[in-house]
PDB file of C-alpha atoms in Angstrom:
ATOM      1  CA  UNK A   1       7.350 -12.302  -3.747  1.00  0.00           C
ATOM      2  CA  UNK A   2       8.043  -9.888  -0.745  1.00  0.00           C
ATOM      3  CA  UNK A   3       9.438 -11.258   2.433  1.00  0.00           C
ATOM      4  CA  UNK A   4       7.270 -11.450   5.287  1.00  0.00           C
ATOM      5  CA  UNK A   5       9.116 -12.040   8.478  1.00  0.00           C
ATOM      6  CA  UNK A   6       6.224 -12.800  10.988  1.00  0.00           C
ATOM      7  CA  UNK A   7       7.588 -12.491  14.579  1.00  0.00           C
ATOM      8  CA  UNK A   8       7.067 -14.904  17.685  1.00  0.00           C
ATOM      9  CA  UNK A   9       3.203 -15.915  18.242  1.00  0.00           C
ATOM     10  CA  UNK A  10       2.328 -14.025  21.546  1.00  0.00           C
ATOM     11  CA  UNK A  11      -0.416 -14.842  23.615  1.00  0.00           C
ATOM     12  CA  UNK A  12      -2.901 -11.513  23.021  1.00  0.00           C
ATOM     13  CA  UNK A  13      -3.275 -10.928  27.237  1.00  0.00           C
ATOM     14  CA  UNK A  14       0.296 -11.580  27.651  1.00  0.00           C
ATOM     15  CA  UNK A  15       1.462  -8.424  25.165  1.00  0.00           C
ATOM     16  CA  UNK A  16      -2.082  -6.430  25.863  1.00  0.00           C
ATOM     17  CA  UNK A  17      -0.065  -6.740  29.446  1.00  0.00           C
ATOM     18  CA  UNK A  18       3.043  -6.261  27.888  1.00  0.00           C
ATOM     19  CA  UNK A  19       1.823  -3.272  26.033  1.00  0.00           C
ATOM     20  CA  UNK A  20       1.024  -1.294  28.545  1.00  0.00           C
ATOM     21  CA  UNK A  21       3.514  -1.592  30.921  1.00  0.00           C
ATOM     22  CA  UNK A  22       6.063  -0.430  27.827  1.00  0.00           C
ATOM     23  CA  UNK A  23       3.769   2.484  27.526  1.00  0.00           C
ATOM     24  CA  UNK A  24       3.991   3.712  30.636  1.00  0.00           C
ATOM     25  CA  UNK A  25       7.600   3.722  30.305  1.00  0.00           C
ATOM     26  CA  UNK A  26       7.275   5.681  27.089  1.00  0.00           C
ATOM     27  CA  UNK A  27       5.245   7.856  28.920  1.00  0.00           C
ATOM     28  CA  UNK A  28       2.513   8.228  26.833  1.00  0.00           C
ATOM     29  CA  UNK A  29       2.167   5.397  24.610  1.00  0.00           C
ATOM     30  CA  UNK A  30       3.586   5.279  21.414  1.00  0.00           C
ATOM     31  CA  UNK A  31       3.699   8.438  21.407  1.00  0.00           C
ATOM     32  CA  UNK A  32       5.947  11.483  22.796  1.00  0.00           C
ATOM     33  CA  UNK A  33       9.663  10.870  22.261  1.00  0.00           C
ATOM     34  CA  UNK A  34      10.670  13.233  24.727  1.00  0.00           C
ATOM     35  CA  UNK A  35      14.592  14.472  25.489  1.00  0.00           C
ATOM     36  CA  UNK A  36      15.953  12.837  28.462  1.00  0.00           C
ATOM     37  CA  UNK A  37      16.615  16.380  30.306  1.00  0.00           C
ATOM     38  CA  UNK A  38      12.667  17.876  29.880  1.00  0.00           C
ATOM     39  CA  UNK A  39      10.674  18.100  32.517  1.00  0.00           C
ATOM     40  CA  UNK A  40       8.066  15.702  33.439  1.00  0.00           C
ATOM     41  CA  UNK A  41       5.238  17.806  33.364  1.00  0.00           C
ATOM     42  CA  UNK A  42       6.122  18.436  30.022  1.00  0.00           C
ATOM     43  CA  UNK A  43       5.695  15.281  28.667  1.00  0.00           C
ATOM     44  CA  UNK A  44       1.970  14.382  27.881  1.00  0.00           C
ATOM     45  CA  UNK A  45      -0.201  12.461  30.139  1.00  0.00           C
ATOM     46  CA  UNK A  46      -1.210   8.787  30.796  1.00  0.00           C
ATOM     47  CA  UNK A  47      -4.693   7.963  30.057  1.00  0.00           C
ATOM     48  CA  UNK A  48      -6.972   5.464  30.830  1.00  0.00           C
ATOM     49  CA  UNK A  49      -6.525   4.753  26.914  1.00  0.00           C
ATOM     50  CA  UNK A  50      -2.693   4.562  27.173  1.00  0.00           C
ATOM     51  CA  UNK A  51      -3.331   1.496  30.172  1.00  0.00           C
ATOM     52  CA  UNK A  52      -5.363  -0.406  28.969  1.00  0.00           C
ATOM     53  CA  UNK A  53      -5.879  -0.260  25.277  1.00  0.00           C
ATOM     54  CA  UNK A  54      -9.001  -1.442  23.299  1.00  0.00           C
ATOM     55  CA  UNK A  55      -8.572  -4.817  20.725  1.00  0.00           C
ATOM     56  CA  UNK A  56     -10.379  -4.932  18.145  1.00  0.00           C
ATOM     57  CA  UNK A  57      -9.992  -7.690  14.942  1.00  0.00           C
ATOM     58  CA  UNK A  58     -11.452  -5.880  12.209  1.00  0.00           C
ATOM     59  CA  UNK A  59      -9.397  -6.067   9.319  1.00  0.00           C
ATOM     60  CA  UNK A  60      -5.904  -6.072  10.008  1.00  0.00           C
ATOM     61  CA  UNK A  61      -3.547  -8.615   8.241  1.00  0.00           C
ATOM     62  CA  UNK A  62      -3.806 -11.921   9.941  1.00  0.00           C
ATOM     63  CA  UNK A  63      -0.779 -13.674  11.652  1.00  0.00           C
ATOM     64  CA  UNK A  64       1.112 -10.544  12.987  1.00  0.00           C
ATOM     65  CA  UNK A  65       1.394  -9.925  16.776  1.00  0.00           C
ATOM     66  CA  UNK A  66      -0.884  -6.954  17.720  1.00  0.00           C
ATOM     67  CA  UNK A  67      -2.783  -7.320  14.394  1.00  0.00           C
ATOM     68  CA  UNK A  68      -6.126  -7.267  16.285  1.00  0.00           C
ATOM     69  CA  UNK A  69      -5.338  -4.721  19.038  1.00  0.00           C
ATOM     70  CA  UNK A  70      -5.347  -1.091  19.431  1.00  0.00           C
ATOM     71  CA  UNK A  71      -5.119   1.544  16.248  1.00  0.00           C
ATOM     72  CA  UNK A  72      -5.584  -1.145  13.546  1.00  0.00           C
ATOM     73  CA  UNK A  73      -9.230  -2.171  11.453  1.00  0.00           C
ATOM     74  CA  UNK A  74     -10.328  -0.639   8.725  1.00  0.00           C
ATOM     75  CA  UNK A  75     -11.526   2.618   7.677  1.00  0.00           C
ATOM     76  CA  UNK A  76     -13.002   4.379   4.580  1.00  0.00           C
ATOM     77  CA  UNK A  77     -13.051   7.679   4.929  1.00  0.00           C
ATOM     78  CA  UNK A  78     -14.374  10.461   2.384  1.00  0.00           C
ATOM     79  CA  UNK A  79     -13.566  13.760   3.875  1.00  0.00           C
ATOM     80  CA  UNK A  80     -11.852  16.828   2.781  1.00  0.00           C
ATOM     81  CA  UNK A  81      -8.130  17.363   2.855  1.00  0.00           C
ATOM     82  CA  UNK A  82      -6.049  20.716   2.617  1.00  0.00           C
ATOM     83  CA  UNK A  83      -4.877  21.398  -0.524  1.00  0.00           C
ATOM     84  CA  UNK A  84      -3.946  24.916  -0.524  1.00  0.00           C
ATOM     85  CA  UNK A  85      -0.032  25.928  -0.915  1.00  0.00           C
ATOM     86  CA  UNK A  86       1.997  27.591   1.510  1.00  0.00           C
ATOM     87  CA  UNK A  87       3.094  31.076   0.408  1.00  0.00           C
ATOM     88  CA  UNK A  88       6.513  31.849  -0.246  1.00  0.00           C
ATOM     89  CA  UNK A  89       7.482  28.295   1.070  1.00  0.00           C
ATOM     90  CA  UNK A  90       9.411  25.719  -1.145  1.00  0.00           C
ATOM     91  CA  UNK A  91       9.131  22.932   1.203  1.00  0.00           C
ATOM     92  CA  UNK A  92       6.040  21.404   2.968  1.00  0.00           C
ATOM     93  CA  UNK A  93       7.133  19.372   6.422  1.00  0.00           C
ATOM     94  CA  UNK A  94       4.132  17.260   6.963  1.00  0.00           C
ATOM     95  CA  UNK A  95       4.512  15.605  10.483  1.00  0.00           C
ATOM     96  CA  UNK A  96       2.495  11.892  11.196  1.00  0.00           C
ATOM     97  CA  UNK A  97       2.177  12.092  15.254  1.00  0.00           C
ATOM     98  CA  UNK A  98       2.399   9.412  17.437  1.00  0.00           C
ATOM     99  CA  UNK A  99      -0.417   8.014  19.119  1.00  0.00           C
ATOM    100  CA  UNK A 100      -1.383  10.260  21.907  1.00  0.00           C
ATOM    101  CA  UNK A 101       0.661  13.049  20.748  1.00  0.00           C
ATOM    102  CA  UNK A 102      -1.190  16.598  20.279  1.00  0.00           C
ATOM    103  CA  UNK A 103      -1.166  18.208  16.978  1.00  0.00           C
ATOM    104  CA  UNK A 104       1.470  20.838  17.177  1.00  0.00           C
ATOM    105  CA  UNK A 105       2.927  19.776  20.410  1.00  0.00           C
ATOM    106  CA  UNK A 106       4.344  15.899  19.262  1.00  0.00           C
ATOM    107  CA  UNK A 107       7.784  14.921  19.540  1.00  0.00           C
ATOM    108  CA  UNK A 108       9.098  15.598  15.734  1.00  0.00           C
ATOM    109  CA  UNK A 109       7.248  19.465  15.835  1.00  0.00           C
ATOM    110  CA  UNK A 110      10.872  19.758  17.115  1.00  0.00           C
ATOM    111  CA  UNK A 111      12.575  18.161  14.591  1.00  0.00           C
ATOM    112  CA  UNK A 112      10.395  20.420  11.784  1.00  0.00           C
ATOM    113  CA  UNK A 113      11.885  22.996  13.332  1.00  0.00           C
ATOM    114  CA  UNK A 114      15.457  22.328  12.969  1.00  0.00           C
ATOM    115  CA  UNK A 115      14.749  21.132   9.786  1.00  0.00           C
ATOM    116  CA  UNK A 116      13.116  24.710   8.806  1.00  0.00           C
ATOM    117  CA  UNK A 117      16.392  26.337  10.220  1.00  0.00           C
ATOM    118  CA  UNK A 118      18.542  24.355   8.280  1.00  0.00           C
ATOM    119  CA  UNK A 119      16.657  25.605   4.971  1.00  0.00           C
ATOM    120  CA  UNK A 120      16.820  29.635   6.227  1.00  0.00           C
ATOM    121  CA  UNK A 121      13.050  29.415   7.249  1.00  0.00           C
ATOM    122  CA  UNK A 122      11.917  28.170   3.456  1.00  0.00           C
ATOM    123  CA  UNK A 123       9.474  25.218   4.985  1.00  0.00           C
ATOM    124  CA  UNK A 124       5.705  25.244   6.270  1.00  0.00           C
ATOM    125  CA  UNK A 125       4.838  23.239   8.869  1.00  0.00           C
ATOM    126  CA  UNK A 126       1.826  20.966   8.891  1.00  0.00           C
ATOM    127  CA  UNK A 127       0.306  17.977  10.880  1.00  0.00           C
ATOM    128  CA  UNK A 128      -1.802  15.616   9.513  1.00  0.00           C
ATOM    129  CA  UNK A 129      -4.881  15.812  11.248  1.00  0.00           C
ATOM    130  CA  UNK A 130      -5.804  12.009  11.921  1.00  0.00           C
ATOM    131  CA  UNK A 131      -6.976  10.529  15.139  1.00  0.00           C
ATOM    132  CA  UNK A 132      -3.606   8.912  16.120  1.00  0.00           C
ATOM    133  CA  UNK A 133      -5.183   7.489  19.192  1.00  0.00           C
ATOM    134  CA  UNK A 134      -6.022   3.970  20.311  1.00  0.00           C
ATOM    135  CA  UNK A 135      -9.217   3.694  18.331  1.00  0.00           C
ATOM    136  CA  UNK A 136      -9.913   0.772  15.915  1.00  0.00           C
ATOM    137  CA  UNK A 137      -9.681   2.025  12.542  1.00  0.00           C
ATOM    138  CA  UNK A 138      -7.140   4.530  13.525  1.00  0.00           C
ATOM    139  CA  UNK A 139      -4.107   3.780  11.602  1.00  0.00           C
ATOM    140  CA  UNK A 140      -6.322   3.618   8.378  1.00  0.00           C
ATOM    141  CA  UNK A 141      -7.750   6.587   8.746  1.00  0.00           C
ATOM    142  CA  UNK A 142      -3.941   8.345   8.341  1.00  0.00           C
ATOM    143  CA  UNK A 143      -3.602   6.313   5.457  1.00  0.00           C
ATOM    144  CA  UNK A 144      -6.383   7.543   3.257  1.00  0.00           C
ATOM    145  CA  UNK A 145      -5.489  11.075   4.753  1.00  0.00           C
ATOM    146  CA  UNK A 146      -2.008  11.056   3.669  1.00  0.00           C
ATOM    147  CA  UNK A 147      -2.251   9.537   0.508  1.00  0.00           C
ATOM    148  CA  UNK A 148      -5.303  12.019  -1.150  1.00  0.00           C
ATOM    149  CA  UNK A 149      -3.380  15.175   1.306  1.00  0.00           C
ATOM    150  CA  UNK A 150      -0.352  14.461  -0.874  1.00  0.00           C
ATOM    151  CA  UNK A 151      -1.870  13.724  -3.855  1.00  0.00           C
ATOM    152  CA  UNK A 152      -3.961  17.176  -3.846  1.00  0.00           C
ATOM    153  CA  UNK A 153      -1.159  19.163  -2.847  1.00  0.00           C
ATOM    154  CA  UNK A 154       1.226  17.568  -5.709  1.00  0.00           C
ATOM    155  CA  UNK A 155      -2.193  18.901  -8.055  1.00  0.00           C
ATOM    156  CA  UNK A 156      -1.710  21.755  -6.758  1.00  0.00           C
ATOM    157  CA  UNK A 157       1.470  23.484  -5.267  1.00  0.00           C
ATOM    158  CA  UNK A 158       3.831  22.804  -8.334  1.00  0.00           C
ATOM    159  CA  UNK A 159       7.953  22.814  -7.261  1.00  0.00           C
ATOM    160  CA  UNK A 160       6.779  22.942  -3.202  1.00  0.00           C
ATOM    161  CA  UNK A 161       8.999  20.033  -2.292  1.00  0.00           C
ATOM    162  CA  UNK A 162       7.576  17.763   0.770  1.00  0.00           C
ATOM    163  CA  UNK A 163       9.112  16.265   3.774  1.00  0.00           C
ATOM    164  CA  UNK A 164       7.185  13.507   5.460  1.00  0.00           C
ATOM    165  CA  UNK A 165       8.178  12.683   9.582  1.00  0.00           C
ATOM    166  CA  UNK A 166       6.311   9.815  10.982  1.00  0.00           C
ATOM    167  CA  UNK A 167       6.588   8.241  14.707  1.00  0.00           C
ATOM    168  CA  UNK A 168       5.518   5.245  16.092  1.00  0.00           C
ATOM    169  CA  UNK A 169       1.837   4.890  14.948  1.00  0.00           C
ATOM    170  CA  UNK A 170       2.565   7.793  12.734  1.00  0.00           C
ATOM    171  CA  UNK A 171       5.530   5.989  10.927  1.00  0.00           C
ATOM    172  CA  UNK A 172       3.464   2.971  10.668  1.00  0.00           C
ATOM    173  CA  UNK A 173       0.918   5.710   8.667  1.00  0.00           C
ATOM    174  CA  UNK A 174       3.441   7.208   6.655  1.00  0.00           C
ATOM    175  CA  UNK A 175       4.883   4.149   5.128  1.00  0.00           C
ATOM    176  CA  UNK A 176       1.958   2.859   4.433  1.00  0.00           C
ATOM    177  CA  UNK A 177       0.339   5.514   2.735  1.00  0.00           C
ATOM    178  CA  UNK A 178       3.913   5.371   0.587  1.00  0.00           C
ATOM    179  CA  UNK A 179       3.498   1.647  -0.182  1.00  0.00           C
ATOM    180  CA  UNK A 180       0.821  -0.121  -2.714  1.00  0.00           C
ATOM    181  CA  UNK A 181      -2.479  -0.549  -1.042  1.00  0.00           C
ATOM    182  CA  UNK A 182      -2.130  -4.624  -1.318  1.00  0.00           C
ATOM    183  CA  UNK A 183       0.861  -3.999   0.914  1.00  0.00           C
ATOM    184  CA  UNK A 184      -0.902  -2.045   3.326  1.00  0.00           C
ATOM    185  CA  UNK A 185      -1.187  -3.408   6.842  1.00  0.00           C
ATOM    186  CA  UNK A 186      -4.901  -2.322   7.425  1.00  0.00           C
ATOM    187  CA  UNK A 187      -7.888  -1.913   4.842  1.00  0.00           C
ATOM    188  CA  UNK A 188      -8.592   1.258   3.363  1.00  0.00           C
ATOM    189  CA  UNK A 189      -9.391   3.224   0.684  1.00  0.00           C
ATOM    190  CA  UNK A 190      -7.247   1.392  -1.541  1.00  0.00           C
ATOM    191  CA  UNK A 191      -5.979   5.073  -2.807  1.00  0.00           C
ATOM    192  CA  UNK A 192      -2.490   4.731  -4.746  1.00  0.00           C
ATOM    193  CA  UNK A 193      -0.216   7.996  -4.612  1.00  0.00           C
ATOM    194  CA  UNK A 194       0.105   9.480  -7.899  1.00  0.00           C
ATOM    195  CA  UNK A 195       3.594   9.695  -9.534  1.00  0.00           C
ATOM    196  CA  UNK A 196       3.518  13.499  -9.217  1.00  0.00           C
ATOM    197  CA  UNK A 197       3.404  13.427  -5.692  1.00  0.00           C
ATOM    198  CA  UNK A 198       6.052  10.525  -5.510  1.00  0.00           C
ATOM    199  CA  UNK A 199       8.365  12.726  -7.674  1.00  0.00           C
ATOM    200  CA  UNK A 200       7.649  15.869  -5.159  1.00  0.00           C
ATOM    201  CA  UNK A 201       8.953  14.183  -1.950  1.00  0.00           C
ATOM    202  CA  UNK A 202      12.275  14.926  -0.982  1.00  0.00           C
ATOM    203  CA  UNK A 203      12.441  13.292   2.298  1.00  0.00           C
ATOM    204  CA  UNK A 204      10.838  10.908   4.470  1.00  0.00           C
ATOM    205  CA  UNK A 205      11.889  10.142   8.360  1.00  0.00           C
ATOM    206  CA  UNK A 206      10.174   7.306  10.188  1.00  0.00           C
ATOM    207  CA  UNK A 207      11.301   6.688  14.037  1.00  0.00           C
ATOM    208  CA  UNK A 208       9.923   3.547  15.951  1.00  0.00           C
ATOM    209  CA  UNK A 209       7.848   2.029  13.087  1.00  0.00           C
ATOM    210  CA  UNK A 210       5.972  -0.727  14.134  1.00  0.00           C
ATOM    211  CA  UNK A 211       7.001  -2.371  11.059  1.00  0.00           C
ATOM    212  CA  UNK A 212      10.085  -2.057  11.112  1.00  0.00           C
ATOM    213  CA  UNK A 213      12.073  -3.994   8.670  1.00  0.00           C
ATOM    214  CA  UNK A 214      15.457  -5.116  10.551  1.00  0.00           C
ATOM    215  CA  UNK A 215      17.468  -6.194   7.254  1.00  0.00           C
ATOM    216  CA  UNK A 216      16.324  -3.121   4.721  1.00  0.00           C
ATOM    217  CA  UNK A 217      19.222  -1.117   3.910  1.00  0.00           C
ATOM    218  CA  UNK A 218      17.462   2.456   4.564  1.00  0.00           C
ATOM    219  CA  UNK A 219      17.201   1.730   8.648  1.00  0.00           C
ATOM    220  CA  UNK A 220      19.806   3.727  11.228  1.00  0.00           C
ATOM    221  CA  UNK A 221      20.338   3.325  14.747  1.00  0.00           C
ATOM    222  CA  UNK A 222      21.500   0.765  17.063  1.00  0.00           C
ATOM    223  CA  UNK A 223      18.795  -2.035  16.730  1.00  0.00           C
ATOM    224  CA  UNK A 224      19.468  -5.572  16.121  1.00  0.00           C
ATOM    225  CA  UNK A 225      18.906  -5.866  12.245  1.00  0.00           C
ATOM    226  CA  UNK A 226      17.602  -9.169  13.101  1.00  0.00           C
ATOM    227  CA  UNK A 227      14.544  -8.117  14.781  1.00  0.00           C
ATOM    228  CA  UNK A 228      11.794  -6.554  13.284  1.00  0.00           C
ATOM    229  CA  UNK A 229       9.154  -3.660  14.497  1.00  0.00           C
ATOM    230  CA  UNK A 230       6.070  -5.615  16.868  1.00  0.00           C
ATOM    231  CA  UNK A 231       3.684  -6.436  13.766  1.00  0.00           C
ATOM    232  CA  UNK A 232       6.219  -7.544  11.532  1.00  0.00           C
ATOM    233  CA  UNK A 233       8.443  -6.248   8.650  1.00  0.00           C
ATOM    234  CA  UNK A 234       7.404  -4.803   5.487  1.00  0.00           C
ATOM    235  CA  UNK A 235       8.017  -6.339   2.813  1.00  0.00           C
ATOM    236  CA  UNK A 236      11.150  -5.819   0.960  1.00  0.00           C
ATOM    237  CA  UNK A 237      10.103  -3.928  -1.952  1.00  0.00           C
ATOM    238  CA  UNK A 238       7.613  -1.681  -0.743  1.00  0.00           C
ATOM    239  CA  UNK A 239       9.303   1.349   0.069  1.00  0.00           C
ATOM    240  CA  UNK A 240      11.619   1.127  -3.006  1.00  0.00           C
ATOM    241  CA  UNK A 241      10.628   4.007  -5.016  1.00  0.00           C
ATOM    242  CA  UNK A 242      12.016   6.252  -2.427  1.00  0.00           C
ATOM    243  CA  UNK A 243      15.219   4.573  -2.064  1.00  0.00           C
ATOM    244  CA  UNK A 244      17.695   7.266  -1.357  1.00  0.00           C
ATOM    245  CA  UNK A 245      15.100   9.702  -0.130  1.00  0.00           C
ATOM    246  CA  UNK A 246      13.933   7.460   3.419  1.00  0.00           C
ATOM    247  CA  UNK A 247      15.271   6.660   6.592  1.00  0.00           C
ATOM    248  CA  UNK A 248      13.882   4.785   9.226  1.00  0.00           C
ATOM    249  CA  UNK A 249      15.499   5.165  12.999  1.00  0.00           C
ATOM    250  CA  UNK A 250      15.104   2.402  15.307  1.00  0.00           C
ATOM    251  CA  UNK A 251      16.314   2.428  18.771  1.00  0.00           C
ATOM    252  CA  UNK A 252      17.975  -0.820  20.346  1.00  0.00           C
ATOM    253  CA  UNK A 253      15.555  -2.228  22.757  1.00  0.00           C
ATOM    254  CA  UNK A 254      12.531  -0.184  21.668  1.00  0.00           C
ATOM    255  CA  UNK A 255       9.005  -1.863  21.654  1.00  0.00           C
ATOM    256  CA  UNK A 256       7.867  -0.641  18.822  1.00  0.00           C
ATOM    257  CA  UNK A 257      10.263  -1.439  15.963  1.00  0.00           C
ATOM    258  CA  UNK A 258      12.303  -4.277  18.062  1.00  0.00           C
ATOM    259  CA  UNK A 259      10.104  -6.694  18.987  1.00  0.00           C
ATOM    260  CA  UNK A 260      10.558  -7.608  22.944  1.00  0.00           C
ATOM    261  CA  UNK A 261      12.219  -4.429  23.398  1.00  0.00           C
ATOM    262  CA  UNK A 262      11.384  -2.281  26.222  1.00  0.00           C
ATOM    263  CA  UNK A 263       9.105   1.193  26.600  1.00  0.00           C
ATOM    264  CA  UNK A 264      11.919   3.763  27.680  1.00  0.00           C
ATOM    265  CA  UNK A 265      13.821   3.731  24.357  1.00  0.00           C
ATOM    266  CA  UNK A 266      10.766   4.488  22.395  1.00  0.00           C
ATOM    267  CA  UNK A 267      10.872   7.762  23.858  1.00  0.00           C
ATOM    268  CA  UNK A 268      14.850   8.611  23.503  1.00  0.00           C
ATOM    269  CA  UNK A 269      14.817   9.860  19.470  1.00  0.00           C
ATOM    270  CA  UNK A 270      15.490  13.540  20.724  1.00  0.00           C
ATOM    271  CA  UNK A 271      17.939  13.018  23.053  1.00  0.00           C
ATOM    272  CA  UNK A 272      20.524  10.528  21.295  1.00  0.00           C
ATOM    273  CA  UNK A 273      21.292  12.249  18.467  1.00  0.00           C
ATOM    274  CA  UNK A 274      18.230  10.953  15.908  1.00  0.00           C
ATOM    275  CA  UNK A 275      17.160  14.544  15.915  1.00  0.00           C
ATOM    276  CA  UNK A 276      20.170  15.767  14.717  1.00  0.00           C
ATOM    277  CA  UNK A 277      21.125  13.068  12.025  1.00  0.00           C
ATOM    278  CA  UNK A 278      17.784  13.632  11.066  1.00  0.00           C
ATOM    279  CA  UNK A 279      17.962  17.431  10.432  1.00  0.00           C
ATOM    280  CA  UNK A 280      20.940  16.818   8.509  1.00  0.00           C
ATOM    281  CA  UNK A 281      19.511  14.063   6.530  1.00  0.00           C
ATOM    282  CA  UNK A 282      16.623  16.193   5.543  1.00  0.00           C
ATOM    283  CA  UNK A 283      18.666  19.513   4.316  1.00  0.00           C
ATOM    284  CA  UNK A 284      20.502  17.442   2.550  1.00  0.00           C
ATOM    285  CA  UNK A 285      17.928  16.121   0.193  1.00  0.00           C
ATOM    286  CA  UNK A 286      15.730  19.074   0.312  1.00  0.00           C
ATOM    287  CA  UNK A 287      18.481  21.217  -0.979  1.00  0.00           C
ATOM    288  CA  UNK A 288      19.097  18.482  -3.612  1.00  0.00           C
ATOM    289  CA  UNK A 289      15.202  18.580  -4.822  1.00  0.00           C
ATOM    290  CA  UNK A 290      15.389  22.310  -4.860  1.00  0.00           C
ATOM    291  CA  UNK A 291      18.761  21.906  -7.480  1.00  0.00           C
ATOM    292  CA  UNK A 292      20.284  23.817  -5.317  1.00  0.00           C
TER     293      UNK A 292
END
């Protein structure tokens, strides 16, 4: 049976509250992780959204804090996904934004990049094109756009190796496309990811997953491993198949992935080194995939 850790019952005004007051910290939700030295007008804007963001019940997994509020509810989606394969590329870096975040402009675009370097320029660059905002259903909707993006591509881009980066909202996405749909924190499609596509990952990078599982053995950073992410761990076996291949970064004292932690660390994953562990991490296994 997998462990379910299910944090401290919290009134839902009192974290609503204590949501946004973290997010203004973080300066735009769960979403940019911006260096420390950037300017602020490069960091994205507060919205009305980021303040005060909706609830809404349907569907989540009962008995988590935050399981009726902002991104989470269902979603069944039937739309088209890109399937085509990048020429003269051997690695695909798909990136899982943060909520807020603009595609091509989020946090881990930078990372991508140094991860590109590290493989002399050999990786395409994608973002998965889900809402990642505060809407109901949200969440889901990455889900079932991961899971049948990966799948097609495995159909159809045979040896392109893939890279998955996911923050905040956008880790919470990527693991759970990666896990089986009964472990899924949200309904969806119920879409499973084949075993080509499993085999055809070489790397996956979560930072500030709101699920963050405090006692796995594939987590770095300087959280307390006995506090989980703000709507409760995984379960213990659900990222398994890619032991060896993940590895989730969690900030001490950050909202998301430490529950009572604070906004501002959300946000410091490019300038405390993550970035760079990360690049490393990712070269490494890519290069490994590639037999090389």
């Amino acid at each position: 049976m997998h462990r379910r850790r299910a944090p401290a019952r919290i009134g839902r005004a009192a974290l609503a509250a204590a949501f946004a007051g973290m997010l203004t910290l973080a300066a735009a939700g769960c979403g940019s992780s911006d260096d420390a030295s950037r300017s602020p007008s490069a960091a994205p804007s507060p919205t009305t959204s980021t303040s005060a963001p909706a609830t809404d019940s349907g569907g989540a997994e009962a008995g988590h804090v935050g399981s009726d509020m902002l991104f989470n509810g269902p979603d069944h989606w039937d739309g088209d996904v890109e399937a085509s394969c990048p020429a003269g590329k051997d690695v695909r870096i798909i990136i899982v934004r943060g909520t807020l975040e603009q595609a091509g402009d989020g946090s881990l675009n930078e990372l991508a990049r140094m991860i590109d370097e590290g493989v002399g320029g050999r990786a395409a660059v994608d973002d998965l094109g889900y809402p990642a905002s505060w809407k109901a259903g949200s969440e889901a909707r990455g889900v079932n756009m991961l899971v049948r993006t990966l799948n097609a591509q495995a159909d159809a881009c045979a040896g392109v190796k893939t890279v998955l980066l996911g923050y905040s909202q956008g880790a919470m996405v990527v693991g759970d496309a990666l896990s089986a749909p009964e472990e899924r924190f949200n309904e969806d499609d119920g879409q499973r990811l084949s075993e080509r596509a499993l085999a055809d990952i070489a790397a996956v990078e979560l930072f500030g997953d709101p699920r963050f599982d405090g006692s796995a053995d594939y987590g770095a950073g300087g959280y307390d491993a006995a506090v989980d992410g703000i709507l409760g761990a995984r379960g213990e076996d659900d990222l398994r198949a890619l032991q060896g291949r993940l590895v989730s970064y969690c900030n001490a004292d950050d909202f998301a992935c430490q529950l009572g932690g604070r906004g501002d660390a959300h946000g410091l994953y490019r300038s405390n080194g993550s970035f760079d562990e990360g690049a490393q991490y990712a070269v490494t296994r890519i290069r490994a995939a590639l037999g090389e």
